[in-house]
Amino acid sequence: MAERITPRNTNYSDWYIDIVTQAKLADYSPVKGSMVIRPRGYALWEKIQSNLDRMFKETGHVNAYFPLLIPQSYLQKEAEHVEGFAPELAVVTHGGGSELEEPLVIRPTSETIIWSMYKKWIQSYRDLPLLINQWANVLRWEKRTRLFLRTSEFLWQEGHTAHASSQEAEEETLRMLEVYKTFAEDYLALPVLTGVKSQSEKFAGAVNTYAIEALMQDKKALQAGTSHFLGQNFAKAFDVTYQTPEGTLDYVWASSWGVSTRLIGALIMAHSDDNGLVLPPRIAPTKAVIVPIFRNKNKDQVLTYARSVFAALQETLGNELNTVIIDEDDSNSPGWKFAEWEMVGVPVRIEIGPRDMENQKVVIVRRDTGEKEIVPAAEAAGRVQQLMEEIQSNLLQRARTFRDQNTFQASTYDEFKAYFNSDGGGGFVTAYWNGDPAVEARVKEETKATIRVLPFGNEETAQGNTCIFTGEPAKYAAVFAKAY
Amino acid sequence: MAERITPRNTNYSDWYIDIVTQAKLADYSPVKGSMVIRPRGYALWEKIQSNLDRMFKETGHVNAYFPLLIPQSYLQKEAEHVEGFAPELAVVTHGGGSELEEPLVIRPTSETIIWSMYKKWIQSYRDLPLLINQWANVLRWEKRTRLFLRTSEFLWQEGHTAHASSQEAEEETLRMLEVYKTFAEDYLALPVLTGVKSQSEKFAGAVNTYAIEALMQDKKALQAGTSHFLGQNFAKAFDVTYQTPEGTLDYVWASSWGVSTRLIGALIMAHSDDNGLVLPPRIAPTKAVIVPIFRNKNKDQVLTYARSVFAALQETLGNELNTVIIDEDDSNSPGWKFAEWEMVGVPVRIEIGPRDMENQKVVIVRRDTGEKEIVPAAEAAGRVQQLMEEIQSNLLQRARTFRDQNTFQASTYDEFKAYFNSDGGGGFVTAYWNGDPAVEARVKEETKATIRVLPFGNEETAQGNTCIFTGEPAKYAAVFAKAY
Ligand SMILES: [Zn+2]
Ligand SMILES: [Zn+2]
């Protein structure tokens, strides 16, 4: 590669942006805060989409599409909702050459427009549950942006479900949290903490927000997905009632849940290294690349041999466009190509030179560890197939070990501060907390650490213990971290 | 169904809207001109998307995502482009709580934003061709809208390719036209005419626009997809040059091409009948429905029998959510259910009652013809599988016959007018034309018929013939129709 990636130790932020831009995952657009997702980045989103979409359908959901533009007045129907989103809205004031009677906002999320439709579609308990998901772009005006992690426009999915009981809606909320956790771990190789958010960190309009939280290599946390129990808040705002089997009327119960292109940022920051992107095989658009090494005199023979290995790999790994690539370009040296394919994160590289050809062997190099092995050509496809599983589980294990090594329990506020203030500090720090939002705010002010989740069962753990910030009886065992 | 569909003969427009709303394909949204695509409609779009996307990838294209918002000044860089789209723009003037320095428009199409990025990405002939597609929402402010056929916001794909030569870009333009034609015929069972548009009907900013045109049951044409040869227009507007192998600089050549959710409208209008939607099996989300017919006393036995047929069908047709449905609901009568499943266009219905159970038979009913056959239960899955192919090809054949019966050649302008003015008139009418846009405009004014395409090779056909509108020598054999 012509350019060099800034090493993580020198500047983690620069390292991240170097990978995103040099691996051509995304680019800055002329509109401030909006990014262009380039083909290599979009291919990751397609992998995320197709796997999640299948998991949504397996859990009974169907897709639909609701309008981009929402009457401004709709957001005002739910008080907390408008308070949360008003500062981030993009407003359309003119359409078709004239000024609009009522301004329209570009959806920052779709609860309001969707619940205005649910009002039309739901009459009876027979219409419930309604389990709808939408793949869409949304826009939240941001002042400080970072490619994938925080952009004004981003792509996401948003599930919006309607139920006949509180219990059913809560079960749905937790079911989808579990789908996100499974997806993050099984596909992105991203171990995540789950739990409920503190009230100050919840979604504007929710009763409770649940989240999956992952730890990045700089020991900062990243919220990778959220699932909200909305109670009857939006049903009341849009007057959506249903007739119960007993003939009475009740407001409908709701959940909503979403993940976005931010997951691509998480994927990059969790696994990549100073040589570029590292991708878990299940999410890698290109699973293996063959780099034939030849000179003019032996070019034809080496290419013929390499192509036979290529054909075998395609048979094993799949022959969709770019699943396996053979890099026959002769304007760059093998060393340049090795660096290039490392940069873009192809999980396995196969080097094939004249000597390998003579011996009927190939050289296989793992992207995650850099390990090389020499394998008989006839076994290459099978070995690469095995490596897909080995690399996938190694990445998850590596990320889990890193997270465990950076997960602490603080017994005092001084100890708590020490975790976050020390050079190279950070991680997930559990601390007993009395549940007071003012204390939470002060800790954030003083340490920049926020509560990422209150893990399931944490209240039992907290019982009989002391809040490390106040000395008062603890109510929660909260997990804190500095976060993206 | 509680409501009745207006028969086609009574009011074709009402018939169309009745089907869209009663089959729950789409609904009106609170924002004028925007529609909600409901799950049943969106499932059709998913089928269209997945098949087209595979065809795009097989022809070497990759997907990417570009910003929704475009600086207003960008549209002005291509003179014809801004003239065509300015009246249809939605304009964002405020973002994040303050007024924007430059207004942003919601993309009506993405040539300008994409070519501003191509300027960054293309330097040398080595960067070409660039074959990028985008799946996205776009917005063109419309005064008169109709669900799927014309809405302010719609979903589509837009391909944007960059090439080193005019010839390559033209080949790409025609290749994608052919992909659209194949898709329309093989999946939507929609026979289409292809050819080039007259200059007055081309895309604003194109050198030439090619289109696929289908005939609806009311004998009006519907433009179902377009592919544009853009020449160097956008490369010049955005100053995108590349270094040739010889070291000189040249402007890049371009194509763009798109189809939209309008295809769903075409699908409905081409095949459906007075009982509701009729879907080609390859695009039908649900391929078969089993309706068990039972009373309380034999419910368990009939359901057990029906479920064994259901399991066999799932094995044959696929067991994804809703591919095969068994309707066990006992709150509606079998007759009500038959009408309901006809309404939503499931290609095959299987009726299973106690007598069928005794005889180890099932009744299979085709949606396209209404034909019933009684088949041994053991052969049901195989027969339904066969019927998928038979129905698919019957629908294409039926639409082709209808089109052929409504395709005419007019030798005089009087004859031409008679085709369009007669009761139940319409269709594709070929006429020799001198090529004068003023004549084209007058014909449109007088008959409402427009040139749909100038078919490939039409200029040769026209040679030596006389323009039916002026008596002058003909230049083209143009195909006219009234159109959506
Ligand atoms: Zn104005
Ligand atoms: Zn203002």
Coordinates of C-alpha atoms in Angstrom, one line a residue, chain A residues 195-203 207-210 433 435-437 440 450-454 476 478 480:
Chain A
G195 CA -28.7 -5.7 30.6
V196 CA -30.9 -2.7 31.1
K197 CA -29.9 0.9 30.8
S198 CA -30.2 3.3 33.7
Q199 CA -33.1 5.7 33.3
S200 CA -30.9 8.6 32.3
E201 CA -29.5 6.5 29.4
K202 CA -32.7 5.1 28.0
F203 CA -34.3 5.8 24.7
V207 CA -40.1 2.6 29.7
N208 CA -36.8 0.6 29.6
T209 CA -34.0 0.3 27.2
Y210 CA -31.9 -2.9 27.0
W433 CA -24.5 2.2 43.2
G435 CA -29.4 4.2 42.1
D436 CA -29.4 8.0 42.4
P437 CA -29.2 9.7 39.0
E440 CA -24.5 8.9 38.1
T450 CA -21.1 6.1 32.2
I451 CA -23.3 3.2 33.2
R452 CA -23.3 0.9 30.2
V453 CA -25.8 -1.7 31.6
L454 CA -27.3 -2.9 34.8
Y476 CA -27.5 -1.9 41.7
A478 CA -23.7 -1.2 37.6
F480 CA -19.4 1.5 33.9

